[in-house]
Amino acid sequence: MHKYFLALFLLLLVAPSTFAQRADPRDPKNEQQGIDLIKAAIAARGGEAYLKFKTIFANGTYSPYDKGVSTVPKNFQNWIVYPDRDRTEFGKGKRKDRIIQVNSGNGGWIYDGDAETLKDQSPKQISDFLEGLEFDIDHVLRDGWQKEGVKVRFYGREEIRPGERADVVEIKLPNSS
């Protein structure tokens, strides 16, 4: 995956249709405008109260697909502890029919209840988790955009659907192309 992405921040009002305009990447005020837009997105999510939340819990039903066909839905529970911890459990019960995946920074493990195995995650699985954090909007808003080497700037306005435009913030990560 590319370590370069455009993050769309839809602010409170979406302007009426106008011609697309790209901001000049050499203009220093576009950096400040990008920062201001990120701060506005944080404020729209609750500001300091939003940033103080360090733990999030979610549960629901996940329907895996096999060859384009939905299989039996599975219950899941997910705990996220910012900045880089995640625990996801699929299934019910204590052992059988249960999969638990835990990530903590640069480490992680997976429990497979059907096979009754507990294994460390592979370097690829850990890398995928860490890369996913770079694209997670909550992680980006909480502190990803402020990390060393990250460049932020106002990119311009883009059409998000016919007749509606939004401000776009470019967030360029270190080592991105």
mmCIF file with all atom_site columns, C-alpha atoms in Angstrom:
data_model
loop_
_atom_site.group_PDB
_atom_site.id
_atom_site.type_symbol
_atom_site.label_atom_id
_atom_site.label_alt_id
_atom_site.label_comp_id
_atom_site.label_asym_id
_atom_site.label_entity_id
_atom_site.label_seq_id
_atom_site.pdbx_PDB_ins_code
_atom_site.Cartn_x
_atom_site.Cartn_y
_atom_site.Cartn_z
_atom_site.occupancy
_atom_site.B_iso_or_equiv
_atom_site.pdbx_formal_charge
_atom_site.auth_seq_id
_atom_site.auth_comp_id
_atom_site.auth_asym_id
_atom_site.auth_atom_id
_atom_site.pdbx_PDB_model_num
ATOM 1   C CA . MET A 1 1   ? 0.000   0.000   0.000   1.00 0.00 ? 1   MET A CA 1
ATOM 2   C CA . HIS A 1 2   ? 1.104   3.510   -0.613  1.00 0.00 ? 2   HIS A CA 1
ATOM 3   C CA . LYS A 1 3   ? 2.215   5.588   2.328   1.00 0.00 ? 3   LYS A CA 1
ATOM 4   C CA . TYR A 1 4   ? 0.595   8.569   0.688   1.00 0.00 ? 4   TYR A CA 1
ATOM 5   C CA . PHE A 1 5   ? -3.017  9.447   0.857   1.00 0.00 ? 5   PHE A CA 1
ATOM 6   C CA . LEU A 1 6   ? -5.507  12.222  0.680   1.00 0.00 ? 6   LEU A CA 1
ATOM 7   C CA . ALA A 1 7   ? -7.716  12.600  3.698   1.00 0.00 ? 7   ALA A CA 1
ATOM 8   C CA . LEU A 1 8   ? -11.086 14.161  3.068   1.00 0.00 ? 8   LEU A CA 1
ATOM 9   C CA . PHE A 1 9   ? -12.380 16.210  5.905   1.00 0.00 ? 9   PHE A CA 1
ATOM 10  C CA . LEU A 1 10  ? -15.966 17.152  5.382   1.00 0.00 ? 10  LEU A CA 1
ATOM 11  C CA . LEU A 1 11  ? -16.536 20.200  7.446   1.00 0.00 ? 11  LEU A CA 1
ATOM 12  C CA . LEU A 1 12  ? -19.823 21.465  8.729   1.00 0.00 ? 12  LEU A CA 1
ATOM 13  C CA . LEU A 1 13  ? -20.960 22.994  5.455   1.00 0.00 ? 13  LEU A CA 1
ATOM 14  C CA . VAL A 1 14  ? -20.364 21.706  1.962   1.00 0.00 ? 14  VAL A CA 1
ATOM 15  C CA . ALA A 1 15  ? -20.104 24.499  -0.578  1.00 0.00 ? 15  ALA A CA 1
ATOM 16  C CA . PRO A 1 16  ? -22.142 24.615  -3.767  1.00 0.00 ? 16  PRO A CA 1
ATOM 17  C CA . SER A 1 17  ? -20.582 23.424  -6.997  1.00 0.00 ? 17  SER A CA 1
ATOM 18  C CA . THR A 1 18  ? -17.622 25.404  -8.308  1.00 0.00 ? 18  THR A CA 1
ATOM 19  C CA . PHE A 1 19  ? -14.749 24.576  -10.589 1.00 0.00 ? 19  PHE A CA 1
ATOM 20  C CA . ALA A 1 20  ? -12.098 22.332  -9.026  1.00 0.00 ? 20  ALA A CA 1
ATOM 21  C CA . GLN A 1 21  ? -9.112  24.279  -7.767  1.00 0.00 ? 21  GLN A CA 1
ATOM 22  C CA . ARG A 1 22  ? -5.799  22.878  -6.600  1.00 0.00 ? 22  ARG A CA 1
ATOM 23  C CA . ALA A 1 23  ? -3.901  24.809  -3.975  1.00 0.00 ? 23  ALA A CA 1
ATOM 24  C CA . ASP A 1 24  ? -0.334  25.787  -4.807  1.00 0.00 ? 24  ASP A CA 1
ATOM 25  C CA . PRO A 1 25  ? 1.904   23.261  -2.992  1.00 0.00 ? 25  PRO A CA 1
ATOM 26  C CA . ARG A 1 26  ? 4.642   25.894  -2.665  1.00 0.00 ? 26  ARG A CA 1
ATOM 27  C CA . ASP A 1 27  ? 2.427   28.414  -0.888  1.00 0.00 ? 27  ASP A CA 1
ATOM 28  C CA . PRO A 1 28  ? 3.288   28.295  2.859   1.00 0.00 ? 28  PRO A CA 1
ATOM 29  C CA . LYS A 1 29  ? -0.172  29.452  3.920   1.00 0.00 ? 29  LYS A CA 1
ATOM 30  C CA . ASN A 1 30  ? -1.588  26.160  2.575   1.00 0.00 ? 30  ASN A CA 1
ATOM 31  C CA . GLU A 1 31  ? 0.297   24.307  5.319   1.00 0.00 ? 31  GLU A CA 1
ATOM 32  C CA . GLN A 1 32  ? -1.397  26.423  7.995   1.00 0.00 ? 32  GLN A CA 1
ATOM 33  C CA . GLN A 1 33  ? -4.767  26.071  6.275   1.00 0.00 ? 33  GLN A CA 1
ATOM 34  C CA . GLY A 1 34  ? -4.336  22.275  6.263   1.00 0.00 ? 34  GLY A CA 1
ATOM 35  C CA . ILE A 1 35  ? -3.567  22.325  9.995   1.00 0.00 ? 35  ILE A CA 1
ATOM 36  C CA . ASP A 1 36  ? -6.573  24.578  10.616  1.00 0.00 ? 36  ASP A CA 1
ATOM 37  C CA . LEU A 1 37  ? -8.841  22.159  8.717   1.00 0.00 ? 37  LEU A CA 1
ATOM 38  C CA . ILE A 1 38  ? -7.584  19.206  10.766  1.00 0.00 ? 38  ILE A CA 1
ATOM 39  C CA . LYS A 1 39  ? -8.220  21.165  13.960  1.00 0.00 ? 39  LYS A CA 1
ATOM 40  C CA . ALA A 1 40  ? -11.732 21.988  12.696  1.00 0.00 ? 40  ALA A CA 1
ATOM 41  C CA . ALA A 1 41  ? -12.374 18.276  12.046  1.00 0.00 ? 41  ALA A CA 1
ATOM 42  C CA . ILE A 1 42  ? -11.216 17.477  15.598  1.00 0.00 ? 42  ILE A CA 1
ATOM 43  C CA . ALA A 1 43  ? -13.476 20.225  16.970  1.00 0.00 ? 43  ALA A CA 1
ATOM 44  C CA . ALA A 1 44  ? -16.426 18.833  14.976  1.00 0.00 ? 44  ALA A CA 1
ATOM 45  C CA . ARG A 1 45  ? -15.858 15.458  16.667  1.00 0.00 ? 45  ARG A CA 1
ATOM 46  C CA . GLY A 1 46  ? -15.892 16.996  20.144  1.00 0.00 ? 46  GLY A CA 1
ATOM 47  C CA . GLY A 1 47  ? -12.517 18.722  20.468  1.00 0.00 ? 47  GLY A CA 1
ATOM 48  C CA . GLU A 1 48  ? -10.662 18.037  23.712  1.00 0.00 ? 48  GLU A CA 1
ATOM 49  C CA . ALA A 1 49  ? -13.354 15.610  24.912  1.00 0.00 ? 49  ALA A CA 1
ATOM 50  C CA . TYR A 1 50  ? -12.827 13.547  21.727  1.00 0.00 ? 50  TYR A CA 1
ATOM 51  C CA . LEU A 1 51  ? -9.048  13.578  22.161  1.00 0.00 ? 51  LEU A CA 1
ATOM 52  C CA . LYS A 1 52  ? -9.327  12.437  25.800  1.00 0.00 ? 52  LYS A CA 1
ATOM 53  C CA . PHE A 1 53  ? -11.013 9.159   24.852  1.00 0.00 ? 53  PHE A CA 1
ATOM 54  C CA . LYS A 1 54  ? -8.274  6.531   24.916  1.00 0.00 ? 54  LYS A CA 1
ATOM 55  C CA . THR A 1 55  ? -10.370 3.350   24.879  1.00 0.00 ? 55  THR A CA 1
ATOM 56  C CA . ILE A 1 56  ? -13.160 2.411   22.488  1.00 0.00 ? 56  ILE A CA 1
ATOM 57  C CA . PHE A 1 57  ? -15.321 -0.737  22.640  1.00 0.00 ? 57  PHE A CA 1
ATOM 58  C CA . ALA A 1 58  ? -17.502 -1.985  19.797  1.00 0.00 ? 58  ALA A CA 1
ATOM 59  C CA . ASN A 1 59  ? -19.454 -5.154  19.163  1.00 0.00 ? 59  ASN A CA 1
ATOM 60  C CA . GLY A 1 60  ? -21.565 -6.438  16.337  1.00 0.00 ? 60  GLY A CA 1
ATOM 61  C CA . THR A 1 61  ? -21.937 -9.066  13.677  1.00 0.00 ? 61  THR A CA 1
ATOM 62  C CA . TYR A 1 62  ? -19.381 -9.758  10.952  1.00 0.00 ? 62  TYR A CA 1
ATOM 63  C CA . SER A 1 63  ? -20.377 -11.601 7.774   1.00 0.00 ? 63  SER A CA 1
ATOM 64  C CA . PRO A 1 64  ? -17.346 -13.090 6.023   1.00 0.00 ? 64  PRO A CA 1
ATOM 65  C CA . TYR A 1 65  ? -17.582 -13.742 2.291   1.00 0.00 ? 65  TYR A CA 1
ATOM 66  C CA . ASP A 1 66  ? -16.265 -16.809 0.494   1.00 0.00 ? 66  ASP A CA 1
ATOM 67  C CA . LYS A 1 67  ? -16.095 -16.611 -3.316  1.00 0.00 ? 67  LYS A CA 1
ATOM 68  C CA . GLY A 1 68  ? -18.586 -13.752 -3.304  1.00 0.00 ? 68  GLY A CA 1
ATOM 69  C CA . VAL A 1 69  ? -21.136 -15.528 -1.115  1.00 0.00 ? 69  VAL A CA 1
ATOM 70  C CA . SER A 1 70  ? -21.929 -14.489 2.448   1.00 0.00 ? 70  SER A CA 1
ATOM 71  C CA . THR A 1 71  ? -21.161 -17.185 5.019   1.00 0.00 ? 71  THR A CA 1
ATOM 72  C CA . VAL A 1 72  ? -22.563 -17.618 8.527   1.00 0.00 ? 72  VAL A CA 1
ATOM 73  C CA . PRO A 1 73  ? -22.386 -14.305 10.428  1.00 0.00 ? 73  PRO A CA 1
ATOM 74  C CA . LYS A 1 74  ? -20.112 -14.221 13.479  1.00 0.00 ? 74  LYS A CA 1
ATOM 75  C CA . ASN A 1 75  ? -20.421 -12.060 16.562  1.00 0.00 ? 75  ASN A CA 1
ATOM 76  C CA . PHE A 1 76  ? -17.410 -9.926  17.363  1.00 0.00 ? 76  PHE A CA 1
ATOM 77  C CA . GLN A 1 77  ? -16.116 -7.639  20.077  1.00 0.00 ? 77  GLN A CA 1
ATOM 78  C CA . ASN A 1 78  ? -13.386 -5.077  19.525  1.00 0.00 ? 78  ASN A CA 1
ATOM 79  C CA . TRP A 1 79  ? -11.369 -3.031  22.020  1.00 0.00 ? 79  TRP A CA 1
ATOM 80  C CA . ILE A 1 80  ? -9.106  -0.230  20.823  1.00 0.00 ? 80  ILE A CA 1
ATOM 81  C CA . VAL A 1 81  ? -6.689  1.508   23.179  1.00 0.00 ? 81  VAL A CA 1
ATOM 82  C CA . TYR A 1 82  ? -4.951  4.457   21.571  1.00 0.00 ? 82  TYR A CA 1
ATOM 83  C CA . PRO A 1 83  ? -2.403  4.893   20.225  1.00 0.00 ? 83  PRO A CA 1
ATOM 84  C CA . ASP A 1 84  ? -1.590  1.340   19.031  1.00 0.00 ? 84  ASP A CA 1
ATOM 85  C CA . ARG A 1 85  ? -3.434  -1.456  20.825  1.00 0.00 ? 85  ARG A CA 1
ATOM 86  C CA . ASP A 1 86  ? -6.294  -3.537  19.473  1.00 0.00 ? 86  ASP A CA 1
ATOM 87  C CA . ARG A 1 87  ? -8.067  -6.736  20.555  1.00 0.00 ? 87  ARG A CA 1
ATOM 88  C CA . THR A 1 88  ? -10.718 -8.364  18.373  1.00 0.00 ? 88  THR A CA 1
ATOM 89  C CA . GLU A 1 89  ? -12.647 -11.493 19.356  1.00 0.00 ? 89  GLU A CA 1
ATOM 90  C CA . PHE A 1 90  ? -14.822 -13.481 16.951  1.00 0.00 ? 90  PHE A CA 1
ATOM 91  C CA . GLY A 1 91  ? -17.292 -16.127 18.123  1.00 0.00 ? 91  GLY A CA 1
ATOM 92  C CA . LYS A 1 92  ? -18.594 -17.092 21.551  1.00 0.00 ? 92  LYS A CA 1
ATOM 93  C CA . GLY A 1 93  ? -17.590 -19.404 24.325  1.00 0.00 ? 93  GLY A CA 1
ATOM 94  C CA . LYS A 1 94  ? -14.331 -20.093 26.039  1.00 0.00 ? 94  LYS A CA 1
ATOM 95  C CA . ARG A 1 95  ? -12.469 -22.204 23.492  1.00 0.00 ? 95  ARG A CA 1
ATOM 96  C CA . LYS A 1 96  ? -14.056 -23.687 20.380  1.00 0.00 ? 96  LYS A CA 1
ATOM 97  C CA . ASP A 1 97  ? -15.450 -21.477 17.632  1.00 0.00 ? 97  ASP A CA 1
ATOM 98  C CA . ARG A 1 98  ? -13.440 -18.509 18.865  1.00 0.00 ? 98  ARG A CA 1
ATOM 99  C CA . ILE A 1 99  ? -10.683 -16.460 17.288  1.00 0.00 ? 99  ILE A CA 1
ATOM 100 C CA . ILE A 1 100 ? -8.874  -13.713 19.186  1.00 0.00 ? 100 ILE A CA 1
ATOM 101 C CA . GLN A 1 101 ? -6.421  -11.333 17.564  1.00 0.00 ? 101 GLN A CA 1
ATOM 102 C CA . VAL A 1 102 ? -4.374  -8.947  19.701  1.00 0.00 ? 102 VAL A CA 1
ATOM 103 C CA . ASN A 1 103 ? -2.011  -6.214  18.524  1.00 0.00 ? 103 ASN A CA 1
ATOM 104 C CA . SER A 1 104 ? 0.152   -4.061  20.745  1.00 0.00 ? 104 SER A CA 1
ATOM 105 C CA . GLY A 1 105 ? 2.560   -1.807  18.914  1.00 0.00 ? 105 GLY A CA 1
ATOM 106 C CA . ASN A 1 106 ? 5.126   -3.941  17.102  1.00 0.00 ? 106 ASN A CA 1
ATOM 107 C CA . GLY A 1 107 ? 3.823   -7.239  18.490  1.00 0.00 ? 107 GLY A CA 1
ATOM 108 C CA . GLY A 1 108 ? 0.753   -9.375  18.456  1.00 0.00 ? 108 GLY A CA 1
ATOM 109 C CA . TRP A 1 109 ? -0.730  -12.858 18.685  1.00 0.00 ? 109 TRP A CA 1
ATOM 110 C CA . ILE A 1 110 ? -3.693  -14.888 17.442  1.00 0.00 ? 110 ILE A CA 1
ATOM 111 C CA . TYR A 1 111 ? -5.663  -17.560 19.300  1.00 0.00 ? 111 TYR A CA 1
ATOM 112 C CA . ASP A 1 112 ? -7.541  -20.063 17.098  1.00 0.00 ? 112 ASP A CA 1
ATOM 113 C CA . GLY A 1 113 ? -10.135 -21.908 19.181  1.00 0.00 ? 113 GLY A CA 1
ATOM 114 C CA . ASP A 1 114 ? -10.901 -24.537 16.536  1.00 0.00 ? 114 ASP A CA 1
ATOM 115 C CA . ALA A 1 115 ? -7.239  -25.561 16.324  1.00 0.00 ? 115 ALA A CA 1
ATOM 116 C CA . GLU A 1 116 ? -6.607  -24.687 19.989  1.00 0.00 ? 116 GLU A CA 1
ATOM 117 C CA . THR A 1 117 ? -3.445  -22.807 19.049  1.00 0.00 ? 117 THR A CA 1
ATOM 118 C CA . LEU A 1 118 ? -1.875  -19.573 20.212  1.00 0.00 ? 118 LEU A CA 1
ATOM 119 C CA . LYS A 1 119 ? 0.659   -18.086 17.777  1.00 0.00 ? 119 LYS A CA 1
ATOM 120 C CA . ASP A 1 120 ? 2.655   -14.900 17.443  1.00 0.00 ? 120 ASP A CA 1
ATOM 121 C CA . GLN A 1 121 ? 1.585   -12.835 14.469  1.00 0.00 ? 121 GLN A CA 1
ATOM 122 C CA . SER A 1 122 ? 3.801   -12.921 11.412  1.00 0.00 ? 122 SER A CA 1
ATOM 123 C CA . PRO A 1 123 ? 5.836   -9.834  10.508  1.00 0.00 ? 123 PRO A CA 1
ATOM 124 C CA . LYS A 1 124 ? 3.401   -9.263  7.585   1.00 0.00 ? 124 LYS A CA 1
ATOM 125 C CA . GLN A 1 125 ? 0.366   -9.316  9.913   1.00 0.00 ? 125 GLN A CA 1
ATOM 126 C CA . ILE A 1 126 ? 2.028   -6.839  12.276  1.00 0.00 ? 126 ILE A CA 1
ATOM 127 C CA . SER A 1 127 ? 3.087   -4.647  9.352   1.00 0.00 ? 127 SER A CA 1
ATOM 128 C CA . ASP A 1 128 ? -0.493  -4.680  8.011   1.00 0.00 ? 128 ASP A CA 1
ATOM 129 C CA . PHE A 1 129 ? -1.812  -3.607  11.427  1.00 0.00 ? 129 PHE A CA 1
ATOM 130 C CA . LEU A 1 130 ? 0.682   -0.744  11.735  1.00 0.00 ? 130 LEU A CA 1
ATOM 131 C CA . GLU A 1 131 ? 0.027   0.381   8.167   1.00 0.00 ? 131 GLU A CA 1
ATOM 132 C CA . GLY A 1 132 ? -3.707  0.324   8.865   1.00 0.00 ? 132 GLY A CA 1
ATOM 133 C CA . LEU A 1 133 ? -3.157  2.768   11.722  1.00 0.00 ? 133 LEU A CA 1
ATOM 134 C CA . GLU A 1 134 ? -1.702  5.275   9.262   1.00 0.00 ? 134 GLU A CA 1
ATOM 135 C CA . PHE A 1 135 ? -5.015  5.313   7.371   1.00 0.00 ? 135 PHE A CA 1
ATOM 136 C CA . ASP A 1 136 ? -7.379  5.170   10.349  1.00 0.00 ? 136 ASP A CA 1
ATOM 137 C CA . ILE A 1 137 ? -9.096  8.559   10.626  1.00 0.00 ? 137 ILE A CA 1
ATOM 138 C CA . ASP A 1 138 ? -9.220  8.449   14.435  1.00 0.00 ? 138 ASP A CA 1
ATOM 139 C CA . HIS A 1 139 ? -5.516  7.636   14.657  1.00 0.00 ? 139 HIS A CA 1
ATOM 140 C CA . VAL A 1 140 ? -4.683  10.382  12.146  1.00 0.00 ? 140 VAL A CA 1
ATOM 141 C CA . LEU A 1 141 ? -6.743  12.992  14.011  1.00 0.00 ? 141 LEU A CA 1
ATOM 142 C CA . ARG A 1 142 ? -5.475  11.997  17.455  1.00 0.00 ? 142 ARG A CA 1
ATOM 143 C CA . ASP A 1 143 ? -1.776  12.270  16.705  1.00 0.00 ? 143 ASP A CA 1
ATOM 144 C CA . GLY A 1 144 ? -0.826  10.789  13.338  1.00 0.00 ? 144 GLY A CA 1
ATOM 145 C CA . TRP A 1 145 ? -0.795  14.154  11.607  1.00 0.00 ? 145 TRP A CA 1
ATOM 146 C CA . GLN A 1 146 ? 1.618   15.591  14.210  1.00 0.00 ? 146 GLN A CA 1
ATOM 147 C CA . LYS A 1 147 ? 4.281   12.874  14.018  1.00 0.00 ? 147 LYS A CA 1
ATOM 148 C CA . GLU A 1 148 ? 7.814   13.717  12.969  1.00 0.00 ? 148 GLU A CA 1
ATOM 149 C CA . GLY A 1 149 ? 8.285   13.898  9.217   1.00 0.00 ? 149 GLY A CA 1
ATOM 150 C CA . VAL A 1 150 ? 4.566   14.150  8.399   1.00 0.00 ? 150 VAL A CA 1
ATOM 151 C CA . LYS A 1 151 ? 3.660   17.010  6.067   1.00 0.00 ? 151 LYS A CA 1
ATOM 152 C CA . VAL A 1 152 ? 0.189   18.531  6.062   1.00 0.00 ? 152 VAL A CA 1
ATOM 153 C CA . ARG A 1 153 ? -1.231  21.023  3.583   1.00 0.00 ? 153 ARG A CA 1
ATOM 154 C CA . PHE A 1 154 ? -4.495  22.224  2.137   1.00 0.00 ? 154 PHE A CA 1
ATOM 155 C CA . TYR A 1 155 ? -4.821  20.442  -1.211  1.00 0.00 ? 155 TYR A CA 1
ATOM 156 C CA . GLY A 1 156 ? -7.800  22.282  -2.661  1.00 0.00 ? 156 GLY A CA 1
ATOM 157 C CA . ARG A 1 157 ? -11.484 21.592  -3.123  1.00 0.00 ? 157 ARG A CA 1
ATOM 158 C CA . GLU A 1 158 ? -12.822 18.391  -4.658  1.00 0.00 ? 158 GLU A CA 1
ATOM 159 C CA . GLU A 1 159 ? -16.213 17.308  -5.841  1.00 0.00 ? 159 GLU A CA 1
ATOM 160 C CA . ILE A 1 160 ? -17.494 14.629  -3.453  1.00 0.00 ? 160 ILE A CA 1
ATOM 161 C CA . ARG A 1 161 ? -20.749 14.037  -5.322  1.00 0.00 ? 161 ARG A CA 1
ATOM 162 C CA . PRO A 1 162 ? -22.500 15.918  -8.098  1.00 0.00 ? 162 PRO A CA 1
ATOM 163 C CA . GLY A 1 163 ? -22.930 19.532  -7.072  1.00 0.00 ? 163 GLY A CA 1
ATOM 164 C CA . GLU A 1 164 ? -21.106 19.235  -3.732  1.00 0.00 ? 164 GLU A CA 1
ATOM 165 C CA . ARG A 1 165 ? -17.494 20.041  -2.904  1.00 0.00 ? 165 ARG A CA 1
ATOM 166 C CA . ALA A 1 166 ? -15.347 19.695  0.179   1.00 0.00 ? 166 ALA A CA 1
ATOM 167 C CA . ASP A 1 167 ? -11.956 20.875  1.375   1.00 0.00 ? 167 ASP A CA 1
ATOM 168 C CA . VAL A 1 168 ? -9.195  18.289  0.987   1.00 0.00 ? 168 VAL A CA 1
ATOM 169 C CA . VAL A 1 169 ? -6.170  18.030  3.261   1.00 0.00 ? 169 VAL A CA 1
ATOM 170 C CA . GLU A 1 170 ? -3.094  16.232  1.972   1.00 0.00 ? 170 GLU A CA 1
ATOM 171 C CA . ILE A 1 171 ? -1.193  14.301  4.624   1.00 0.00 ? 171 ILE A CA 1
ATOM 172 C CA . LYS A 1 172 ? 2.144   13.056  3.352   1.00 0.00 ? 172 LYS A CA 1
ATOM 173 C CA . LEU A 1 173 ? 3.818   10.442  5.513   1.00 0.00 ? 173 LEU A CA 1
ATOM 174 C CA . PRO A 1 174 ? 7.591   9.974   5.790   1.00 0.00 ? 174 PRO A CA 1
ATOM 175 C CA . ASN A 1 175 ? 9.063   7.768   3.054   1.00 0.00 ? 175 ASN A CA 1
ATOM 176 C CA . SER A 1 176 ? 6.002   8.269   0.850   1.00 0.00 ? 176 SER A CA 1
ATOM 177 C CA . SER A 1 177 ? 6.292   8.702   -2.859  1.00 0.00 ? 177 SER A CA 1
#
